Short mmCIF file of C-alpha atoms in Angstrom, two decimals:
data_model
loop_
_atom_site.label_atom_id
_atom_site.label_comp_id
_atom_site.label_asym_id
_atom_site.label_seq_id
_atom_site.Cartn_x
_atom_site.Cartn_y
_atom_site.Cartn_z
CA MET P 1 -9.86 148.44 76.66
CA SER P 2 -12.77 150.69 76.96
CA ARG P 3 -10.88 153.75 75.95
CA LYS P 4 -9.62 152.10 72.51
CA ASN P 5 -10.83 153.75 69.28
CA ASN P 6 -11.31 151.25 66.70
CA LEU P 7 -10.76 153.41 64.09
CA VAL P 8 -7.28 154.43 65.33
CA THR P 9 -5.76 152.07 62.75
CA PRO P 10 -2.03 152.43 60.27
CA VAL P 11 -2.85 155.36 57.99
CA LEU P 12 0.00 154.09 55.80
CA LYS P 13 1.02 150.55 54.14
CA TRP P 14 4.42 149.53 55.36
CA VAL P 15 6.94 146.99 54.71
CA GLY P 16 6.78 144.43 57.39
CA GLY P 17 3.82 146.13 58.75
CA LYS P 18 2.46 143.77 61.57
CA ARG P 19 -1.05 144.32 61.09
CA GLN P 20 -1.44 140.55 60.25
CA LEU P 21 0.32 139.53 63.05
CA LEU P 22 -1.47 141.02 65.74
CA ALA P 23 -3.22 138.24 67.14
CA GLU P 24 0.12 136.55 67.83
CA LEU P 25 1.97 139.22 69.33
CA THR P 26 -0.65 140.36 71.78
CA PRO P 27 -0.71 137.30 74.02
CA LEU P 28 3.40 137.86 74.14
CA LEU P 29 2.64 141.53 75.90
CA PRO P 30 3.51 142.10 79.24
CA LYS P 31 -0.06 142.10 81.33
CA SER P 32 0.37 145.81 82.11
CA ILE P 33 2.28 148.67 80.00
CA THR P 34 2.22 151.91 81.39
CA LYS P 35 4.94 153.42 79.04
CA TYR P 36 5.74 152.33 75.42
CA CYS P 37 8.52 152.75 73.30
CA GLU P 38 9.03 151.87 69.48
CA PRO P 39 12.10 153.21 67.91
CA PHE P 40 11.37 151.60 64.39
CA VAL P 41 7.47 152.53 64.72
CA GLY P 42 6.81 152.23 60.71
CA GLY P 43 3.17 151.86 60.30
CA GLY P 44 2.40 151.55 63.80
CA ALA P 45 0.24 148.60 63.88
CA LEU P 46 0.89 147.64 67.38
CA LEU P 47 0.88 151.25 68.66
CA PHE P 48 -2.48 151.85 67.60
CA ASN P 49 -3.60 148.51 68.65
CA LEU P 50 -2.60 149.11 71.84
CA GLN P 51 -3.17 152.80 72.16
CA PRO P 52 -0.99 153.52 75.09
CA ARG P 53 -1.46 156.81 76.78
CA THR P 54 2.33 157.45 77.09
CA ALA P 55 4.35 156.41 74.39
CA TYR P 56 8.00 157.56 72.73
CA ILE P 57 7.59 156.99 68.89
CA ASN P 58 10.44 157.08 66.54
CA ASP P 59 11.85 156.16 63.13
CA ILE P 60 15.11 157.01 61.16
CA ASN P 61 12.78 157.68 58.40
CA GLU P 62 12.27 161.55 58.66
CA GLU P 63 9.19 161.67 55.87
CA LEU P 64 7.22 159.34 58.08
CA ILE P 65 7.42 161.04 61.14
CA ARG P 66 6.53 164.26 59.45
CA VAL P 67 3.29 162.37 58.40
CA TYR P 68 2.56 161.67 62.15
CA ARG P 69 3.53 165.34 63.45
CA ILE P 70 0.95 166.64 60.72
CA ILE P 71 -1.80 164.26 61.64
CA LYS P 72 -1.25 165.01 65.52
CA ASP P 73 -0.94 169.14 64.69
CA ASP P 74 -2.93 169.99 61.30
CA VAL P 75 -5.11 167.08 59.90
CA GLU P 76 -7.97 168.98 58.27
CA SER P 77 -5.29 171.23 56.57
CA LEU P 78 -3.60 167.68 55.18
CA ILE P 79 -7.07 166.00 54.43
CA ALA P 80 -7.84 169.01 52.17
CA GLN P 81 -4.32 168.46 50.69
CA LEU P 82 -4.87 164.80 49.90
CA LYS P 83 -8.36 165.79 48.50
CA GLU P 84 -6.19 167.55 45.60
CA HIS P 85 -4.30 164.56 44.36
CA LYS P 86 -5.64 161.90 41.79
CA ASN P 87 -5.02 158.49 40.82
CA ASP P 88 -3.55 159.02 37.46
CA ALA P 89 -0.13 157.31 36.27
CA ASP P 90 1.16 160.56 34.46
CA TYR P 91 0.19 162.81 37.55
CA PHE P 92 1.97 160.10 40.01
CA TYR P 93 4.94 160.16 38.30
CA GLN P 94 5.00 163.86 38.50
CA VAL P 95 4.38 163.96 42.27
CA ARG P 96 7.11 161.27 42.81
CA ASP P 97 9.34 163.02 40.77
CA TRP P 98 9.17 166.44 43.23
CA ASP P 99 12.06 165.33 45.40
CA ARG P 100 14.38 165.12 42.44
CA ASP P 101 14.14 169.33 42.04
CA LYS P 102 15.78 169.82 45.73
CA GLU P 103 14.68 173.52 45.41
CA LYS P 104 11.03 172.65 44.80
CA TYR P 105 11.06 170.20 46.98
CA LEU P 106 12.37 172.76 49.92
CA SER P 107 9.65 175.13 48.90
CA LEU P 108 6.83 172.75 49.57
CA SER P 109 4.83 173.25 53.02
CA GLU P 110 5.17 170.70 55.51
CA VAL P 111 1.31 169.66 55.06
CA GLU P 112 2.07 169.14 51.25
CA LYS P 113 5.00 166.99 52.01
CA ALA P 114 2.97 164.86 54.34
CA ALA P 115 0.33 164.60 51.61
CA ARG P 116 2.52 163.40 49.11
CA ILE P 117 3.77 160.56 51.22
CA ILE P 118 0.77 159.46 52.03
CA TYR P 119 -0.77 159.67 48.30
CA LEU P 120 2.43 157.74 46.85
CA ASN P 121 1.84 155.51 49.41
CA LYS P 122 -1.78 154.73 48.40
CA THR P 123 -1.21 154.70 44.69
CA CYS P 124 2.29 153.17 44.43
CA TYR P 125 2.99 149.45 43.79
CA ASN P 126 2.18 147.20 46.97
CA GLY P 127 2.43 150.52 49.03
CA LEU P 128 6.02 150.05 48.99
CA PHE P 129 7.97 153.27 50.42
CA ARG P 130 11.08 153.01 48.85
CA VAL P 131 14.01 155.22 48.20
CA ASN P 132 17.33 155.11 45.94
CA SER P 133 20.86 156.24 47.26
CA ALA P 134 20.03 159.52 47.42
CA GLY P 135 16.82 159.39 49.16
CA GLU P 136 14.45 159.87 46.34
CA PHE P 137 11.10 157.97 46.34
CA ASN P 138 11.40 155.64 43.32
CA THR P 139 8.21 152.91 43.71
CA PRO P 140 6.47 152.72 40.53
CA PHE P 141 2.80 153.76 40.11
CA GLY P 142 0.48 150.78 41.19
CA HIS P 143 -1.98 150.88 38.72
CA TYR P 144 -5.22 150.26 41.65
CA ARG P 145 -8.76 151.07 40.39
CA ASN P 146 -9.84 152.77 43.47
CA PRO P 147 -7.35 153.61 46.21
CA ASN P 148 -8.25 154.87 49.49
CA ILE P 149 -6.17 158.22 49.05
CA VAL P 150 -8.04 160.16 51.38
CA ASN P 151 -9.10 158.14 54.63
CA GLU P 152 -10.97 160.89 56.69
CA PRO P 153 -12.28 158.77 59.40
CA THR P 154 -8.64 156.88 60.35
CA LEU P 155 -6.89 159.75 59.99
CA ARG P 156 -9.16 162.18 62.26
CA ALA P 157 -9.28 159.32 64.71
CA VAL P 158 -5.64 158.90 64.67
CA SER P 159 -5.30 162.72 65.00
CA LEU P 160 -7.21 162.58 68.34
CA TYR P 161 -5.27 160.14 69.81
CA PHE P 162 -2.39 161.59 69.51
CA GLN P 163 -3.61 165.05 70.92
CA SER P 164 -5.47 163.50 73.76
CA THR P 165 -2.25 161.50 75.06
CA ASN P 166 1.52 161.56 75.55
CA ILE P 167 3.28 161.15 72.46
CA GLN P 168 6.61 162.08 71.90
CA LEU P 169 7.44 161.87 68.23
CA SER P 170 11.27 161.89 67.14
CA SER P 171 13.28 160.83 63.95
CA LEU P 172 16.70 159.91 65.57
CA ASP P 173 19.07 156.85 65.71
CA TYR P 174 17.13 154.21 67.77
CA ALA P 175 20.09 153.68 70.22
CA GLU P 176 19.69 157.37 71.22
CA VAL P 177 15.91 157.09 71.84
CA LEU P 178 16.76 154.13 74.05
CA GLN P 179 19.04 155.35 75.91
CA GLY P 180 16.78 158.23 77.48
CA LEU P 181 14.07 155.82 78.10
CA PRO P 182 12.45 156.05 81.79
CA LYS P 183 12.19 153.16 84.14
CA GLY P 184 9.06 150.99 83.79
CA THR P 185 8.84 151.49 80.00
CA PHE P 186 8.15 148.80 77.72
CA VAL P 187 10.08 148.63 74.19
CA TYR P 188 8.99 146.97 71.31
CA LEU P 189 11.58 146.60 68.35
CA ASP P 190 10.56 146.00 64.88
CA PRO P 191 13.79 146.39 62.95
CA PRO P 192 14.85 145.96 59.14
CA TYR P 193 14.77 142.35 59.08
CA ASP P 194 18.11 140.12 58.53
CA PRO P 195 17.55 138.82 55.00
CA ILE P 196 16.65 135.16 54.83
CA SER P 197 18.53 135.15 51.46
CA ASP P 198 21.03 137.08 49.29
CA THR P 199 18.07 138.35 47.43
CA SER P 200 15.51 138.95 50.05
CA SER P 201 16.75 142.11 51.58
CA PHE P 202 14.73 145.27 51.77
CA THR P 203 16.13 148.09 53.65
CA GLY P 204 14.81 150.76 50.96
CA TYR P 205 12.74 152.49 53.48
CA SER P 206 15.94 155.17 54.11
CA LYS P 207 19.10 155.68 53.00
CA GLY P 208 21.94 153.31 54.08
CA GLY P 209 20.46 150.47 54.66
CA PHE P 210 20.45 147.56 57.63
CA SER P 211 23.71 145.42 57.75
CA ARG P 212 24.59 142.85 60.16
CA GLU P 213 26.53 144.99 61.93
CA ASN P 214 23.54 146.85 62.39
CA GLN P 215 21.96 143.91 63.73
CA ILE P 216 24.88 143.01 66.17
CA ARG P 217 24.67 146.67 67.72
CA LEU P 218 20.70 146.28 68.09
CA ARG P 219 21.28 143.03 70.13
CA GLU P 220 24.08 144.96 72.31
CA CYS P 221 21.26 147.92 72.91
CA CYS P 222 19.02 145.30 73.85
CA ASP P 223 21.10 143.55 76.54
CA GLU P 224 21.74 147.21 77.87
CA LEU P 225 17.65 147.54 77.86
CA ASP P 226 18.13 144.12 79.76
CA LYS P 227 20.37 145.58 82.31
CA ARG P 228 18.45 148.10 83.20
CA GLY P 229 15.52 146.37 83.78
CA LEU P 230 13.47 147.40 80.62
CA LYS P 231 11.39 144.92 79.21
CA PHE P 232 11.54 144.36 75.35
CA MET P 233 9.99 142.26 72.53
CA LEU P 234 11.63 142.17 69.02
CA SER P 235 10.47 140.86 65.90
CA ASN P 236 12.84 139.68 63.05
CA SER P 237 13.30 136.83 60.44
CA ALA P 238 14.05 133.52 61.83
CA THR P 239 17.73 133.25 60.50
CA ASP P 240 20.13 131.28 62.27
CA PHE P 241 22.32 134.60 62.52
CA ILE P 242 19.51 136.29 64.71
CA LYS P 243 18.50 133.02 66.98
CA GLU P 244 22.43 133.19 67.71
CA GLN P 245 22.21 136.39 68.52
CA TYR P 246 19.46 136.15 71.15
CA ASP P 247 19.85 132.77 71.96
CA SER P 248 19.99 133.99 75.73
CA TYR P 249 16.51 135.30 75.41
CA ASN P 250 13.26 133.99 75.07
CA ILE P 251 12.40 133.14 71.41
CA LYS P 252 9.28 131.98 69.64
CA THR P 253 8.41 131.43 66.06
CA VAL P 254 5.91 132.58 64.62
CA GLN P 255 4.28 132.62 60.72
CA ALA P 256 3.77 135.62 58.84
CA LYS P 257 2.91 136.29 55.25
CA ARG P 258 5.22 137.76 52.47
CA ILE P 259 3.41 140.30 50.46
CA VAL P 260 6.00 142.27 49.07
CA ASN P 261 7.20 140.36 45.91
CA SER P 262 6.49 140.76 42.24
CA ASP P 263 6.24 137.18 41.80
CA ALA P 264 2.98 136.39 43.10
CA THR P 265 3.43 132.99 43.72
CA LYS P 266 6.03 134.23 46.15
CA ARG P 267 4.38 135.64 48.54
CA GLY P 268 3.71 132.84 50.95
CA GLU P 269 4.23 132.31 54.81
CA VAL P 270 7.54 132.72 56.30
CA ASN P 271 8.96 132.09 59.94
CA GLU P 272 9.69 135.32 61.77
CA VAL P 273 11.20 134.93 65.63
CA VAL P 274 9.72 137.26 68.36
CA ILE P 275 11.94 137.36 71.00
CA ARG P 276 11.55 138.97 74.57
CA ASN P 277 13.68 139.35 77.78
CA TYR P 278 10.26 138.02 79.90
CA GLU P 279 8.30 135.13 80.20
#
């Protein structure tokens, strides 16, 4: 605990981010974690709270993993590039549309691409990373008075954390990541949630979505982790389908705040489950 840096916190808002659930999740973790894996890292709230010294960090969203790689390898150039962006609606839509011109987008540097994602995330509506079927960012402008586009202390702290530890970053199918884990690795899984209603599904963080067939495949991967003796903890919505899938495991219900809804009156507490293969 003495080695933890309190400035190491999420650099992006993320749908389903776990910052507000850390007090619930932390007591459910194993007492000792030497190696950590998070195949759906998203905003990384639990990762940055734990700050493990060895970690396998993955997300299918290549834009997100690019951001983390640039923070690790070239944070000062990233900060300088972020300072070029401004909180203006017309400018926002110009930057958002960069990926509509494939030739232009390919001409951007890795730093420019990473800065674009952070800028859009800080200034778009609700910090919602969402892409259309073509993989193009399509969240509207957020109209925030003073968004924190350039959070220099956090960016530098996360960069130092990445550089001073054994962090492996990848953008692969989660099953591929899980197959190669060494003995003793603890796995935290925070996949796209099973929708609690026909209208509540949000899978727009990457092309393709996450169906119930994907949920079953993930449960089968968890069964394999269990057979291999690897401890895992998984978060998901408290639907009957998910409870049935994991009925042989330890299931705890927690309450999380729903923050992504265009109708503010519908942003309330909702039940989630935390599933573990250990006590």
